[in-house]
Short mmCIF file of C-alpha atoms in Angstrom, two decimals:
data_model
loop_
_atom_site.label_atom_id
_atom_site.label_comp_id
_atom_site.label_asym_id
_atom_site.label_seq_id
_atom_site.Cartn_x
_atom_site.Cartn_y
_atom_site.Cartn_z
CA MET A 268 0.00 0.00 0.00
CA LYS A 269 1.32 3.43 -0.89
CA ASN A 270 1.13 5.46 2.30
CA SER A 271 2.35 8.56 0.47
CA LEU A 272 -0.68 8.31 -1.80
CA ALA A 273 -3.01 7.91 1.18
CA THR A 274 -1.51 11.05 2.68
CA LYS A 275 -2.03 12.92 -0.57
CA LEU A 276 -5.64 11.79 -0.74
CA SER A 277 -6.35 13.23 2.69
CA THR A 278 -6.00 16.78 1.34
CA TYR A 279 -6.22 16.48 -2.44
CA ASP A 280 -8.56 18.94 -4.20
CA PHE A 281 -10.93 16.55 -5.95
CA GLU A 282 -13.43 19.34 -6.60
CA SER A 283 -10.98 21.12 -8.91
CA LEU A 284 -10.07 17.87 -10.65
CA PHE A 285 -13.73 17.06 -11.24
CA LYS A 286 -14.36 20.54 -12.62
CA LYS A 287 -11.47 20.11 -15.05
CA LYS A 288 -12.82 16.75 -16.20
CA GLY A 289 -16.41 17.99 -16.45
CA TYR A 290 -17.62 15.71 -13.68
CA ALA A 291 -20.32 16.43 -11.12
CA TYR A 292 -19.11 17.17 -7.59
CA PHE A 293 -21.73 17.02 -4.86
CA LYS A 294 -21.72 19.75 -2.21
CA ASN A 295 -25.37 20.55 -1.53
CA GLY A 296 -26.68 19.31 1.80
CA ALA A 297 -25.46 16.78 4.32
CA TYR A 298 -24.31 13.30 3.29
CA ASN A 299 -24.48 13.99 -0.45
CA LEU A 300 -21.72 11.50 -1.21
CA ASN A 301 -18.83 11.76 -3.62
CA ILE A 302 -17.65 8.15 -4.00
CA ILE A 303 -14.24 8.16 -5.68
CA GLY A 304 -12.00 5.28 -6.64
CA VAL A 305 -8.30 6.02 -7.07
CA ARG A 306 -6.33 3.47 -9.09
CA THR A 307 -2.61 3.40 -8.36
CA ALA A 308 -0.13 3.75 -11.20
CA GLY A 309 1.21 0.61 -12.87
CA THR A 310 -0.20 -2.32 -14.82
CA LYS A 311 1.27 -5.34 -13.01
CA VAL A 312 -1.25 -7.50 -11.15
CA THR A 313 -0.16 -7.04 -7.53
CA ASN A 314 -3.12 -8.94 -6.04
CA ILE A 315 -3.10 -6.60 -3.02
CA PHE A 316 -5.42 -3.79 -1.94
CA ASP A 317 -3.19 -0.98 -3.20
CA ASP A 318 -5.94 1.32 -4.50
CA TYR A 319 -8.29 3.52 -2.51
CA ILE A 320 -11.93 4.47 -2.30
CA VAL A 321 -12.41 8.01 -1.01
CA ILE A 322 -15.75 9.26 0.32
CA ILE A 323 -16.20 13.04 0.56
CA TYR A 324 -19.33 14.63 2.02
CA ASN A 325 -20.55 17.44 4.23
CA THR A 326 -21.76 16.81 7.77
CA PRO A 327 -25.01 18.47 8.96
CA ASN A 328 -22.99 21.44 10.25
CA GLY A 329 -21.50 21.98 6.79
CA LYS A 330 -18.03 20.63 7.53
CA GLU A 331 -16.39 18.71 4.68
CA THR A 332 -15.38 15.22 5.78
CA ARG A 333 -13.57 12.47 3.94
CA LYS A 334 -12.97 8.79 4.50
CA ILE A 335 -10.14 6.91 2.81
CA TYR A 336 -10.50 3.15 2.49
CA PRO A 337 -7.83 0.72 1.20
CA ALA A 338 -9.45 -1.09 -1.71
CA THR A 339 -8.91 -2.55 -5.13
CA THR A 340 -10.28 -1.13 -8.37
CA ASP A 341 -8.73 -4.01 -10.33
CA PRO A 342 -9.46 -7.73 -10.53
CA GLY A 343 -7.39 -10.12 -8.44
CA THR A 344 -5.05 -12.87 -9.61
CA HIS A 345 -7.73 -15.57 -9.59
CA PHE A 346 -9.95 -14.03 -12.23
CA MET A 347 -7.09 -12.57 -14.28
CA ILE A 348 -5.96 -16.16 -14.82
CA LYS A 349 -9.48 -17.62 -15.05
CA PRO A 350 -11.75 -15.04 -16.75
CA MET A 351 -15.46 -15.51 -16.08
CA ASN A 352 -16.27 -13.99 -19.49
CA ASN A 353 -15.09 -15.31 -22.84
CA ASN A 354 -14.13 -11.77 -23.86
CA GLY A 355 -11.84 -11.45 -20.85
CA THR A 356 -11.88 -10.17 -17.28
CA ALA A 357 -13.59 -6.82 -16.67
CA ILE A 358 -11.55 -3.82 -15.52
CA ILE A 359 -13.61 -0.65 -14.99
CA VAL A 360 -12.59 2.21 -17.26
CA PRO A 361 -11.84 5.46 -15.39
CA GLY A 362 -14.72 7.92 -15.63
CA GLN A 363 -17.80 9.13 -13.82
CA TYR A 364 -20.85 6.89 -13.75
CA ARG A 365 -23.79 9.03 -12.69
CA GLY A 366 -26.43 7.28 -10.61
CA ALA A 367 -25.11 3.88 -11.65
CA TYR A 368 -25.32 2.24 -8.22
CA GLN A 369 -28.05 1.41 -5.74
CA ILE A 370 -28.20 -0.47 -2.47
CA ALA A 371 -29.06 -4.10 -3.21
CA LEU A 372 -27.90 -7.59 -2.32
CA HIS A 373 -24.43 -8.51 -3.59
CA LYS A 374 -24.71 -12.08 -4.90
CA GLY A 375 -27.90 -12.34 -2.86
CA GLN A 376 -25.84 -12.31 0.35
CA TYR A 377 -25.57 -8.84 1.90
CA LYS A 378 -26.35 -5.23 1.06
CA ALA A 379 -23.75 -3.40 -1.02
CA LEU A 380 -23.66 -0.76 -3.75
CA CYS A 381 -24.70 -2.71 -6.82
CA GLN A 382 -24.45 -1.70 -10.45
CA ARG A 383 -27.81 -0.75 -11.95
CA LYS A 384 -26.83 1.37 -14.97
CA PRO A 385 -24.28 0.76 -17.75
CA ILE A 386 -20.61 1.39 -17.12
CA LYS A 387 -17.54 0.87 -19.31
CA VAL A 388 -15.00 -1.91 -18.81
CA TYR A 389 -11.84 -3.04 -20.51
CA ARG A 390 -11.63 -6.75 -21.29
CA ASP A 391 -8.36 -8.54 -20.55
CA ARG A 392 -8.16 -12.13 -21.76
CA ASN A 393 -4.47 -12.99 -22.25
CA LYS A 394 -3.78 -14.13 -18.65
CA ASP A 395 -0.30 -12.54 -18.57
CA MET A 396 -0.71 -10.96 -15.10
CA VAL A 397 -0.59 -7.47 -16.59
CA TYR A 398 -3.66 -5.25 -16.76
CA ASP A 399 -4.37 -4.37 -20.38
CA PHE A 400 -6.11 -1.01 -20.62
CA GLU A 401 -6.79 -1.34 -24.34
CA PRO A 402 -9.44 1.06 -25.70
CA LYS A 403 -10.35 -1.41 -28.47
CA THR A 404 -11.57 -3.92 -25.86
CA ILE A 405 -13.99 -1.54 -24.12
CA GLU A 406 -17.54 -2.79 -23.60
CA GLU A 407 -20.44 -0.88 -22.06
CA GLY A 408 -23.22 -2.54 -20.13
CA ILE A 409 -24.38 -3.93 -16.80
CA PHE A 410 -21.81 -6.46 -15.66
CA GLY A 411 -22.42 -6.77 -11.92
CA CYS A 412 -19.35 -4.69 -11.11
CA ASN A 413 -20.47 -3.88 -7.59
CA ILE A 414 -18.85 -1.95 -4.74
CA HIS A 415 -18.57 -4.47 -1.91
CA LYS A 416 -16.33 -5.81 0.85
CA ALA A 417 -13.65 -8.45 1.10
CA GLY A 418 -13.10 -10.18 4.46
CA GLN A 419 -12.56 -8.72 7.93
CA ALA A 420 -9.18 -7.23 7.01
CA SER A 421 -8.09 -8.82 3.75
CA LYS A 422 -4.51 -8.53 2.49
CA TYR A 423 -4.87 -10.27 -0.88
CA VAL A 424 -7.52 -9.69 -3.54
CA ASN A 425 -7.51 -13.27 -4.89
CA ASN A 426 -11.10 -14.05 -5.96
CA TRP A 427 -12.75 -11.12 -4.18
CA SER A 428 -12.83 -9.14 -7.44
CA ALA A 429 -13.61 -10.08 -11.02
CA GLY A 430 -14.10 -6.41 -11.90
CA CYS A 431 -15.82 -5.21 -8.72
CA GLN A 432 -14.53 -2.37 -6.58
CA VAL A 433 -13.71 -4.04 -3.29
CA ILE A 434 -12.99 -2.52 0.13
CA ALA A 435 -10.38 -4.49 2.07
CA ASN A 436 -11.64 -3.90 5.60
CA TYR A 437 -15.06 -4.93 6.90
CA GLN A 438 -15.43 -1.93 9.21
CA ASP A 439 -14.64 0.49 6.37
CA PHE A 440 -17.33 -1.13 4.27
CA GLN A 441 -19.83 -0.91 7.11
CA ASN A 442 -19.03 2.79 7.38
CA LEU A 443 -19.64 3.27 3.65
CA MET A 444 -23.04 1.60 3.90
CA TYR A 445 -23.93 3.73 6.93
CA LEU A 446 -23.10 6.85 4.91
CA ALA A 447 -25.04 5.57 1.91
CA ASN A 448 -28.13 5.15 4.05
CA LYS A 449 -27.61 8.62 5.51
CA GLN A 450 -27.61 10.01 1.95
CA ILE A 451 -30.99 8.42 1.33
CA GLU A 452 -32.33 9.68 4.67
CA GLN A 453 -31.25 13.21 3.77
CA GLY A 454 -33.29 13.10 0.58
CA HIS A 455 -30.46 13.01 -1.96
CA GLY A 456 -31.88 10.01 -3.75
CA LYS A 457 -31.40 6.26 -3.77
CA THR A 458 -28.81 6.20 -6.54
CA PHE A 459 -25.08 6.69 -6.11
CA THR A 460 -22.51 8.08 -8.53
CA TYR A 461 -19.12 6.38 -8.73
CA THR A 462 -16.11 8.20 -10.13
CA LEU A 463 -12.89 6.34 -10.90
CA VAL A 464 -9.68 8.29 -11.45
CA LYS A 465 -6.05 7.30 -11.87
CA GLU A 466 -3.16 8.19 -9.58
CA GLU A 467 -1.63 9.96 -12.58
CA ASP A 468 -4.61 12.36 -12.62
CA LEU A 469 -3.69 13.69 -9.19
CA VAL A 470 -1.25 16.36 -10.29
#
């Protein structure tokens, strides 16, 4: 895990980055969540939780708050070697996916943020343990690329992700779901926007 990146994320100006990219940034009201994935630089399959999911929101008193969760935005070793899809393993393409997620059961087991609108994914099928971010392989659709948890405090991605965005620590995930429910309670809607950026974007 790149601690220097985690430190940077604690103060980074995502609002300015989003403005530059033409993305929506939510500031109105309490618990209007910005859910941001940050993919670390590099293409080698590390099989560890070396990415981050950052949640930025305002508390009822108007104070901006952010949570930083170790996560993966890439598939683990298991599904890079054994793709579930004939076209290859899904890797979410960086971008903003407005209202693409809702609270629902992940694999029928527990509540998570589940994909309900189309997103874009790369397809990697050559099993060489290198992520291939090839534009020609991009597909758009509903693939079940959910935002969910791994184990209690998982170190290795393994088969936790076949394209999903996965939070390493159980307590962090529970906190995300608490905040998601607070967003709904505050009247900001039952859908959630997910924005994925690259470490290289954070200049």
